[in-house]
Amino acid sequence: MGWYRRHARVLPWRADPQREDDRGRVDPYHVLVSEAMLQQTQVATVVDYFQRFIRALPTVFELAAADEQRVLSLWQGLGYYRRARHLHRAARALVDQHGGTIPRNAAKLAALPGIGPYTAGAVASIAFQQREAVVDGNVARVLARLEAIEAVIDEPATRRHLWRLAAALLPSRRPGDFNQAMMELGATLCRPRSPACGDCPVAALCRAHQCGLERQLPRRRPRRQPQTVEHHIVAIERGGRWLLEKRPDDGLWAGMWQLPVNETLDGEPAAPALVGWVHSRYGLDIAPPATAANFTHRTTHRTIHFHLWQASTHGGRLRRGTAALWRRLDQLEDLPLANPQRCAITTLQGC
DNA sequence: AATGCGGGGCG
DNA sequence: CGCCCAGCATT
């Protein structure tokens, strides 16, 4: 804890840990938003998003009153957009059922959408000084090394063991700071690849370090190989405006907007196939599209080869089941777009 | 118990 | 490149 007080990073959702009197002054709403953003996302990536989000929606009431599209726009580029929709729904539940106050109790927190065991423990301990343990990726790695746990860390039995360990180590004084200290240790010293055991305050207690095993631990289950798929973006222009549509409410990039994308054509599509597809799906007649660009987008689970095609249409009546509209490319600020779509649109603007 | 869900940092 | 990140919901 002394180490944490000296080395903790100053972060916008955190009270300055070097100022004793700041404890308890954190805004629970800030903690909630930051923890949602931090799920599977590194601190450095989150900082700017967090500041922009809080500036735009400073309290749970503004978040609850906001349109989902606006929340997604504030999340645009951060990934895992389900988190944004869950957070939005959680805010509405809090305003409707709790008068806008965030519960201090971990079980009540965990009942909210998007809040699981980790986030519930984090909010309860950090925002409300409740004695709740947390195990995130950092804590799991720190504990696995401290105790030289060789079991595969992703297994449910191992997770349960780690939670029991974390709970046993948790002090009754300042549990929130303890939890943050463990995570900070994992993020800054007890790193996955190159652990800085020389600087670690608990190296003398670390069984992995004593055995020289720190680089082998924790053990993880091998991941499935990412699939490679082809997505064909057909950018359709009519009189300076382009067709945009909203993606379905589930699956990849749910609720985000896009230029029309064909995700089913395998192999070499050829422009004629896309002409037929646009006709059948949108009811629009286009000239055979021309290639504008190709780029690759990688996520954890798949590699997507994007083929950007450009076409124009004159007549035809738009047929569409879900939301679609024609827009100038410099007037898309209100439409949340995932990164590959932003990339495609930037390319078109350069054409 | 397994899978889907983004995007970026870093060696 | 590959691995991992202040996880969660769904099946």
Tab-separated table of C-alpha atoms (C1' of nucleotides) in Angstrom:
chain	number	residue	atom	x	y	z
A	1	MET	CA	0.000	0.000	0.000
A	2	GLY	CA	2.950	2.286	0.608
A	3	TRP	CA	4.128	1.386	-2.866
A	4	TYR	CA	0.721	2.287	-4.298
A	5	ARG	CA	0.646	5.648	-2.568
A	6	ARG	CA	3.993	6.487	-4.119
A	7	HIS	CA	3.506	5.041	-7.595
A	8	ALA	CA	-0.196	5.201	-8.418
A	9	ARG	CA	-0.934	6.892	-11.690
A	10	VAL	CA	-3.080	9.985	-11.542
A	11	LEU	CA	-6.233	9.122	-13.472
A	12	PRO	CA	-9.271	11.302	-14.100
A	13	TRP	CA	-11.743	8.970	-12.386
A	14	ARG	CA	-9.537	8.474	-9.347
A	15	ALA	CA	-8.868	10.699	-6.379
A	16	ASP	CA	-5.231	11.694	-6.120
A	17	PRO	CA	-3.872	8.782	-4.068
A	18	GLN	CA	-1.116	10.953	-2.611
A	19	ARG	CA	-3.672	13.168	-0.935
A	20	GLU	CA	-5.041	11.449	2.120
A	21	ASP	CA	-7.999	13.811	2.346
A	22	ASP	CA	-9.171	12.968	-1.140
A	23	ARG	CA	-10.342	9.541	-0.130
A	24	GLY	CA	-14.059	9.129	-0.533
A	25	ARG	CA	-14.362	12.089	-2.829
A	26	VAL	CA	-14.589	10.052	-5.975
A	27	ASP	CA	-17.873	10.317	-7.823
A	28	PRO	CA	-19.548	6.875	-7.950
A	29	TYR	CA	-20.899	7.698	-11.409
A	30	HIS	CA	-17.370	8.384	-12.602
A	31	VAL	CA	-16.218	5.063	-11.177
A	32	LEU	CA	-19.107	3.274	-12.867
A	33	VAL	CA	-18.394	4.822	-16.269
A	34	SER	CA	-14.659	4.205	-16.001
A	35	GLU	CA	-15.107	0.577	-14.989
A	36	ALA	CA	-17.451	-0.053	-17.915
A	37	MET	CA	-14.889	1.442	-20.289
A	38	LEU	CA	-12.033	-0.463	-18.681
A	39	GLN	CA	-13.566	-3.876	-19.321
A	40	GLN	CA	-11.000	-5.582	-21.559
A	41	THR	CA	-9.510	-2.215	-22.424
A	42	GLN	CA	-6.248	-0.691	-21.286
A	43	VAL	CA	-6.122	2.392	-19.089
A	44	ALA	CA	-4.237	4.479	-21.645
A	45	THR	CA	-6.934	3.865	-24.251
A	46	VAL	CA	-9.756	4.814	-21.902
A	47	VAL	CA	-8.553	8.149	-20.494
A	48	ASP	CA	-9.621	10.400	-23.398
A	49	TYR	CA	-12.910	8.596	-23.927
A	50	PHE	CA	-13.710	8.920	-20.252
A	51	GLN	CA	-13.106	12.676	-20.180
A	52	ARG	CA	-15.185	13.281	-23.291
A	53	PHE	CA	-17.986	11.053	-22.005
A	54	ILE	CA	-18.181	12.797	-18.622
A	55	ARG	CA	-18.066	16.243	-20.220
A	56	ALA	CA	-20.989	15.299	-22.452
A	57	LEU	CA	-23.002	13.394	-19.835
A	58	PRO	CA	-21.844	14.615	-16.416
A	59	THR	CA	-24.356	12.730	-14.275
A	60	VAL	CA	-26.381	9.550	-14.330
A	61	PHE	CA	-29.453	11.675	-15.093
A	62	GLU	CA	-28.023	13.069	-18.313
A	63	LEU	CA	-26.910	9.593	-19.337
A	64	ALA	CA	-30.346	8.157	-18.654
A	65	ALA	CA	-31.991	10.951	-20.645
A	66	ALA	CA	-29.645	10.604	-23.623
A	67	ASP	CA	-30.483	8.756	-26.826
A	68	GLU	CA	-28.755	5.430	-27.250
A	69	GLN	CA	-27.262	6.690	-30.525
A	70	ARG	CA	-25.628	9.561	-28.678
A	71	VAL	CA	-24.125	7.179	-26.124
A	72	LEU	CA	-22.795	4.996	-28.925
A	73	SER	CA	-21.320	8.070	-30.611
A	74	LEU	CA	-19.401	8.859	-27.431
A	75	TRP	CA	-18.200	5.244	-27.414
A	76	GLN	CA	-17.287	5.244	-31.111
A	77	GLY	CA	-13.819	3.789	-31.647
A	78	LEU	CA	-13.548	2.229	-28.195
A	79	GLY	CA	-14.954	-1.158	-29.163
A	80	TYR	CA	-17.212	-3.664	-27.392
A	81	TYR	CA	-20.188	-1.405	-28.003
A	82	ARG	CA	-22.452	-3.636	-25.931
A	83	ARG	CA	-20.807	-2.036	-22.924
A	84	ALA	CA	-22.175	1.350	-23.928
A	85	ARG	CA	-25.697	0.048	-24.385
A	86	HIS	CA	-25.567	-1.828	-21.085
A	87	LEU	CA	-24.276	1.250	-19.277
A	88	HIS	CA	-27.069	3.295	-20.809
A	89	ARG	CA	-29.690	0.791	-19.697
A	90	ALA	CA	-28.112	0.633	-16.248
A	91	ALA	CA	-28.393	4.408	-15.930
A	92	ARG	CA	-32.063	4.273	-16.897
A	93	ALA	CA	-32.673	1.543	-14.328
A	94	LEU	CA	-30.902	3.596	-11.663
A	95	VAL	CA	-32.963	6.695	-12.390
A	96	ASP	CA	-36.232	4.778	-12.665
A	97	GLN	CA	-35.789	2.497	-9.680
A	98	HIS	CA	-33.190	4.054	-7.372
A	99	GLY	CA	-33.833	7.763	-7.760
A	100	GLY	CA	-30.569	8.117	-9.619
A	101	THR	CA	-28.349	6.897	-6.795
A	102	ILE	CA	-25.813	4.166	-7.384
A	103	PRO	CA	-26.131	1.280	-4.908
A	104	ARG	CA	-23.287	0.735	-2.424
A	105	ASN	CA	-23.980	-2.944	-2.296
A	106	ALA	CA	-22.127	-5.285	-4.663
A	107	ALA	CA	-25.060	-7.660	-5.109
A	108	LYS	CA	-27.365	-4.816	-6.101
A	109	LEU	CA	-24.717	-3.481	-8.479
A	110	ALA	CA	-24.316	-6.895	-10.070
A	111	ALA	CA	-28.036	-6.931	-10.845
A	112	LEU	CA	-27.523	-4.045	-13.298
A	113	PRO	CA	-26.930	-4.775	-16.977
A	114	GLY	CA	-23.273	-4.983	-17.965
A	115	ILE	CA	-22.103	-5.275	-14.354
A	116	GLY	CA	-20.631	-8.627	-13.387
A	117	PRO	CA	-18.628	-9.780	-10.382
A	118	TYR	CA	-15.558	-7.732	-11.214
A	119	THR	CA	-17.292	-4.414	-11.906
A	120	ALA	CA	-19.624	-4.811	-8.928
A	121	GLY	CA	-16.675	-5.379	-6.593
A	122	ALA	CA	-14.710	-2.543	-8.137
A	123	VAL	CA	-17.489	0.037	-7.810
A	124	ALA	CA	-18.435	-1.079	-4.295
A	125	SER	CA	-14.851	-1.021	-3.023
A	126	ILE	CA	-13.526	2.019	-4.895
A	127	ALA	CA	-16.540	4.315	-4.777
A	128	PHE	CA	-18.025	3.185	-1.449
A	129	GLN	CA	-15.153	1.603	0.517
A	130	GLN	CA	-17.066	-1.655	0.806
A	131	ARG	CA	-15.024	-4.717	1.642
A	132	GLU	CA	-15.321	-6.471	-1.720
A	133	ALA	CA	-12.513	-8.252	-3.551
A	134	VAL	CA	-11.911	-8.047	-7.290
A	135	VAL	CA	-10.146	-10.310	-9.747
A	136	ASP	CA	-9.414	-8.855	-13.146
A	137	GLY	CA	-6.691	-9.858	-15.587
A	138	ASN	CA	-4.061	-7.986	-13.581
A	139	VAL	CA	-5.018	-9.409	-10.199
A	140	ALA	CA	-5.235	-12.913	-11.649
A	141	ARG	CA	-1.694	-12.636	-12.987
A	142	VAL	CA	-0.315	-11.177	-9.748
A	143	LEU	CA	-1.941	-13.887	-7.641
A	144	ALA	CA	-0.967	-16.687	-10.011
A	145	ARG	CA	2.651	-15.599	-9.694
A	146	LEU	CA	2.569	-14.890	-5.967
A	147	GLU	CA	1.230	-18.385	-5.288
A	148	ALA	CA	2.859	-20.109	-8.275
A	149	ILE	CA	-0.492	-21.348	-9.538
A	150	GLU	CA	0.148	-23.607	-12.489
A	151	ALA	CA	-3.457	-24.431	-13.312
A	152	VAL	CA	-4.834	-22.884	-16.479
A	153	ILE	CA	-6.079	-19.515	-15.375
A	154	ASP	CA	-9.193	-19.405	-17.580
A	155	GLU	CA	-10.768	-22.475	-15.989
A	156	PRO	CA	-13.751	-21.722	-13.758
A	157	ALA	CA	-12.219	-23.725	-10.904
A	158	THR	CA	-9.062	-21.635	-11.086
A	159	ARG	CA	-11.114	-18.437	-11.208
A	160	ARG	CA	-12.971	-19.488	-8.050
A	161	HIS	CA	-9.647	-20.190	-6.352
A	162	LEU	CA	-8.345	-16.759	-7.326
A	163	TRP	CA	-11.458	-15.034	-5.992
A	164	ARG	CA	-11.072	-16.867	-2.692
A	165	LEU	CA	-7.422	-15.835	-2.535
A	166	ALA	CA	-8.230	-12.213	-3.308
A	167	ALA	CA	-10.913	-12.171	-0.627
A	168	ALA	CA	-8.527	-13.700	1.904
A	169	LEU	CA	-5.857	-11.100	1.200
A	170	LEU	CA	-8.256	-8.153	1.232
A	171	PRO	CA	-7.674	-5.890	4.248
A	172	SER	CA	-10.583	-4.254	6.027
A	173	ARG	CA	-8.803	-0.890	5.858
A	174	ARG	CA	-9.150	0.833	2.479
A	175	PRO	CA	-10.184	-2.181	0.412
A	176	GLY	CA	-10.682	0.023	-2.648
A	177	ASP	CA	-7.096	1.227	-2.523
A	178	PHE	CA	-5.888	-2.324	-1.998
A	179	ASN	CA	-7.780	-3.514	-5.066
A	180	GLN	CA	-6.427	-0.670	-7.148
A	181	ALA	CA	-2.941	-1.335	-5.832
A	182	MET	CA	-3.126	-4.958	-6.967
A	183	MET	CA	-4.283	-3.913	-10.418
A	184	GLU	CA	-1.690	-1.184	-10.633
A	185	LEU	CA	0.996	-3.685	-9.701
A	186	GLY	CA	-0.132	-6.013	-12.468
A	187	ALA	CA	-0.344	-3.221	-15.013
A	188	THR	CA	2.966	-1.517	-14.311
A	189	LEU	CA	5.384	-4.099	-12.832
A	190	CYS	CA	3.933	-7.600	-12.877
A	191	ARG	CA	3.376	-7.344	-16.633
A	192	PRO	CA	2.550	-10.338	-18.840
A	193	ARG	CA	5.751	-10.317	-20.899
A	194	SER	CA	8.508	-8.562	-19.031
A	195	PRO	CA	7.827	-8.514	-15.303
A	196	ALA	CA	9.938	-5.970	-13.409
A	197	CYS	CA	10.603	-8.153	-10.390
A	198	GLY	CA	13.568	-5.995	-9.416
A	199	ASP	CA	11.220	-3.114	-8.615
A	200	CYS	CA	8.420	-5.215	-7.141
A	201	PRO	CA	7.574	-4.561	-3.490
A	202	VAL	CA	6.444	-8.158	-2.933
A	203	ALA	CA	9.109	-10.028	-4.919
A	204	ALA	CA	10.388	-11.582	-1.709
A	205	LEU	CA	6.962	-13.159	-1.128
A	206	CYS	CA	6.496	-14.287	-4.721
A	207	ARG	CA	6.780	-18.031	-5.206
A	208	ALA	CA	6.990	-17.757	-8.981
A	209	HIS	CA	9.871	-15.310	-8.710
A	210	GLN	CA	11.694	-17.558	-6.237
A	211	CYS	CA	11.494	-20.401	-8.738
A	212	GLY	CA	12.214	-18.256	-11.771
A	213	LEU	CA	8.785	-19.125	-13.116
A	214	GLU	CA	7.393	-15.593	-13.437
A	215	ARG	CA	7.639	-15.588	-17.212
A	216	GLN	CA	5.791	-18.896	-17.534
A	217	LEU	CA	2.876	-17.863	-15.352
A	218	PRO	CA	0.006	-17.549	-15.586
A	219	ARG	CA	-0.810	-20.366	-17.998
A	220	ARG	CA	-3.625	-19.683	-20.396
A	221	ARG	CA	-5.874	-21.774	-22.530
A	222	PRO	CA	-4.835	-21.501	-26.178
A	223	ARG	CA	-7.084	-19.279	-28.247
A	224	ARG	CA	-8.913	-20.313	-31.302
A	225	GLN	CA	-7.362	-19.122	-34.505
A	226	PRO	CA	-9.063	-16.020	-35.892
A	227	GLN	CA	-11.175	-16.527	-38.987
A	228	THR	CA	-10.593	-14.551	-42.129
A	229	VAL	CA	-13.681	-13.148	-43.840
A	230	GLU	CA	-14.390	-10.829	-46.765
A	231	HIS	CA	-16.622	-7.781	-46.361
A	232	HIS	CA	-17.601	-5.790	-49.438
A	233	ILE	CA	-18.587	-2.199	-48.747
A	234	VAL	CA	-20.659	-0.813	-51.577
A	235	ALA	CA	-20.679	2.965	-51.235
A	236	ILE	CA	-23.690	4.231	-53.170
A	237	GLU	CA	-23.856	7.894	-54.092
A	238	ARG	CA	-26.805	9.854	-55.368
A	239	GLY	CA	-26.462	13.577	-56.004
A	240	GLY	CA	-23.654	14.078	-53.506
A	241	ARG	CA	-25.294	12.007	-50.788
A	242	TRP	CA	-24.420	8.486	-49.749
A	243	LEU	CA	-26.541	5.661	-48.427
A	244	LEU	CA	-26.042	4.878	-44.731
A	245	GLU	CA	-27.827	2.191	-42.748
A	246	LYS	CA	-28.040	1.103	-39.117
A	247	ARG	CA	-26.734	-2.319	-38.210
A	248	PRO	CA	-28.980	-4.801	-36.381
A	249	ASP	CA	-29.308	-4.712	-32.606
A	250	ASP	CA	-27.138	-7.770	-32.055
A	251	GLY	CA	-23.892	-9.178	-33.320
A	252	LEU	CA	-20.824	-7.334	-34.507
A	253	TRP	CA	-20.981	-3.527	-34.255
A	254	ALA	CA	-24.601	-3.755	-33.115
A	255	GLY	CA	-26.491	-0.490	-33.467
A	256	MET	CA	-23.663	1.264	-35.302
A	257	TRP	CA	-24.088	2.839	-38.742
A	258	GLN	CA	-22.396	1.866	-41.960
A	259	LEU	CA	-22.217	2.186	-45.707
A	260	PRO	CA	-23.915	-0.928	-47.127
A	261	VAL	CA	-21.824	-4.038	-46.517
A	262	ASN	CA	-22.112	-7.452	-48.115
A	263	GLU	CA	-20.656	-9.985	-45.672
A	264	THR	CA	-21.677	-13.170	-47.433
A	265	LEU	CA	-19.961	-13.112	-50.814
A	266	ASP	CA	-17.025	-15.491	-50.746
A	267	GLY	CA	-13.968	-15.451	-52.933
A	268	GLU	CA	-13.928	-13.194	-55.932
A	269	PRO	CA	-17.186	-11.306	-56.046
A	270	ALA	CA	-16.952	-9.343	-59.233
A	271	ALA	CA	-18.899	-6.177	-59.635
A	272	PRO	CA	-21.949	-7.782	-61.304
A	273	ALA	CA	-22.762	-9.864	-58.243
A	274	LEU	CA	-22.791	-6.710	-56.152
A	275	VAL	CA	-25.122	-5.006	-58.622
A	276	GLY	CA	-27.578	-7.849	-58.162
A	277	TRP	CA	-27.184	-7.812	-54.407
A	278	VAL	CA	-27.822	-4.073	-54.156
A	279	HIS	CA	-30.896	-4.450	-56.323
A	280	SER	CA	-32.374	-7.280	-54.307
A	281	ARG	CA	-31.568	-5.845	-50.909
A	282	TYR	CA	-32.079	-2.124	-51.412
A	283	GLY	CA	-34.180	-1.950	-54.566
A	284	LEU	CA	-31.625	0.369	-56.139
A	285	ASP	CA	-30.167	0.110	-59.638
A	286	ILE	CA	-26.478	0.926	-59.711
A	287	ALA	CA	-23.857	0.871	-62.424
A	288	PRO	CA	-21.162	-1.787	-61.908
A	289	PRO	CA	-19.143	-0.474	-58.963
A	290	ALA	CA	-15.464	0.415	-59.203
A	291	THR	CA	-12.847	-0.542	-56.654
A	292	ALA	CA	-11.923	2.405	-54.467
A	293	ALA	CA	-9.658	0.737	-51.895
A	294	ASN	CA	-8.863	-2.425	-49.972
A	295	PHE	CA	-7.864	-2.638	-46.329
A	296	THR	CA	-7.636	-5.174	-43.545
A	297	HIS	CA	-9.227	-4.893	-40.142
A	298	ARG	CA	-8.187	-7.192	-37.334
A	299	THR	CA	-10.109	-7.955	-34.164
A	300	THR	CA	-9.378	-10.582	-31.566
A	301	HIS	CA	-11.606	-13.139	-33.226
A	302	ARG	CA	-11.386	-12.411	-36.921
A	303	THR	CA	-9.441	-10.823	-39.693
A	304	ILE	CA	-11.669	-8.916	-42.069
A	305	HIS	CA	-10.587	-8.031	-45.573
A	306	PHE	CA	-12.580	-4.978	-46.541
A	307	HIS	CA	-13.178	-4.284	-50.203
A	308	LEU	CA	-14.452	-0.788	-50.785
A	309	TRP	CA	-16.519	-0.348	-53.938
A	310	GLN	CA	-17.952	2.855	-55.242
A	311	ALA	CA	-21.110	3.195	-57.301
A	312	SER	CA	-23.707	5.764	-58.159
A	313	THR	CA	-27.422	5.506	-58.694
A	314	HIS	CA	-29.898	7.858	-60.276
A	315	GLY	CA	-33.311	6.489	-59.678
A	316	GLY	CA	-34.745	3.530	-57.937
A	317	ARG	CA	-36.838	3.557	-54.832
A	318	LEU	CA	-35.031	2.613	-51.656
A	319	ARG	CA	-36.366	-0.565	-50.122
A	320	ARG	CA	-35.097	-1.245	-46.648
A	321	GLY	CA	-36.316	-3.005	-43.526
A	322	THR	CA	-34.277	-1.038	-41.022
A	323	ALA	CA	-33.164	2.565	-40.700
A	324	ALA	CA	-31.394	4.014	-43.713
A	325	LEU	CA	-30.803	7.507	-45.024
A	326	TRP	CA	-28.869	9.567	-47.543
A	327	ARG	CA	-26.187	11.834	-46.130
A	328	ARG	CA	-23.286	13.997	-47.203
A	329	LEU	CA	-20.074	12.440	-45.881
A	330	ASP	CA	-19.174	15.607	-43.973
A	331	GLN	CA	-22.432	15.457	-42.033
A	332	LEU	CA	-22.199	12.184	-40.168
A	333	GLU	CA	-21.370	13.515	-36.701
A	334	ASP	CA	-24.559	12.155	-35.187
A	335	LEU	CA	-24.123	8.642	-36.597
A	336	PRO	CA	-21.936	6.258	-34.547
A	337	LEU	CA	-19.441	4.500	-36.820
A	338	ALA	CA	-17.025	1.686	-36.051
A	339	ASN	CA	-13.405	2.133	-37.084
A	340	PRO	CA	-13.466	0.323	-40.439
A	341	GLN	CA	-16.409	2.459	-41.519
A	342	ARG	CA	-14.589	5.604	-40.511
A	343	CYS	CA	-11.659	4.346	-42.537
A	344	ALA	CA	-13.841	3.714	-45.587
A	345	ILE	CA	-15.499	7.112	-45.345
A	346	THR	CA	-12.187	8.912	-44.992
A	347	THR	CA	-10.997	7.112	-48.098
A	348	LEU	CA	-14.071	8.201	-50.056
A	349	GLN	CA	-13.582	11.796	-48.981
A	350	GLY	CA	-10.072	11.642	-50.412
A	351	CYS	CA	-11.329	10.382	-53.780
B	1	DA	C1'	-18.113	-24.894	-20.492
B	2	DA	C1'	-17.643	-22.205	-24.783
B	3	DT	C1'	-18.321	-18.421	-27.609
B	4	DG	C1'	-18.956	-13.671	-29.309
B	5	DC	C1'	-17.842	-9.145	-28.719
B	6	DG	C1'	-13.294	-4.208	-30.848
B	7	DG	C1'	-9.620	-2.012	-30.875
B	8	DG	C1'	-5.110	-0.771	-29.414
B	9	DG	C1'	-0.498	-1.264	-26.748
B	10	DC	C1'	3.573	-3.536	-26.737
B	11	DG	C1'	7.509	-6.734	-27.150
C	1	DC	C1'	3.049	-10.794	-36.038
C	2	DG	C1'	1.018	-12.661	-31.480
C	3	DC	C1'	-0.550	-11.793	-26.909
C	4	DC	C1'	-3.205	-9.362	-23.700
C	5	DC	C1'	-6.091	-5.791	-21.703
C	6	DA	C1'	-9.563	-2.786	-14.496
C	7	DG	C1'	-15.268	-8.682	-18.395
C	8	DC	C1'	-19.926	-9.757	-19.458
C	9	DA	C1'	-23.916	-11.995	-21.488
C	10	DT	C1'	-25.599	-15.773	-23.728
C	11	DT	C1'	-25.968	-20.518	-25.009
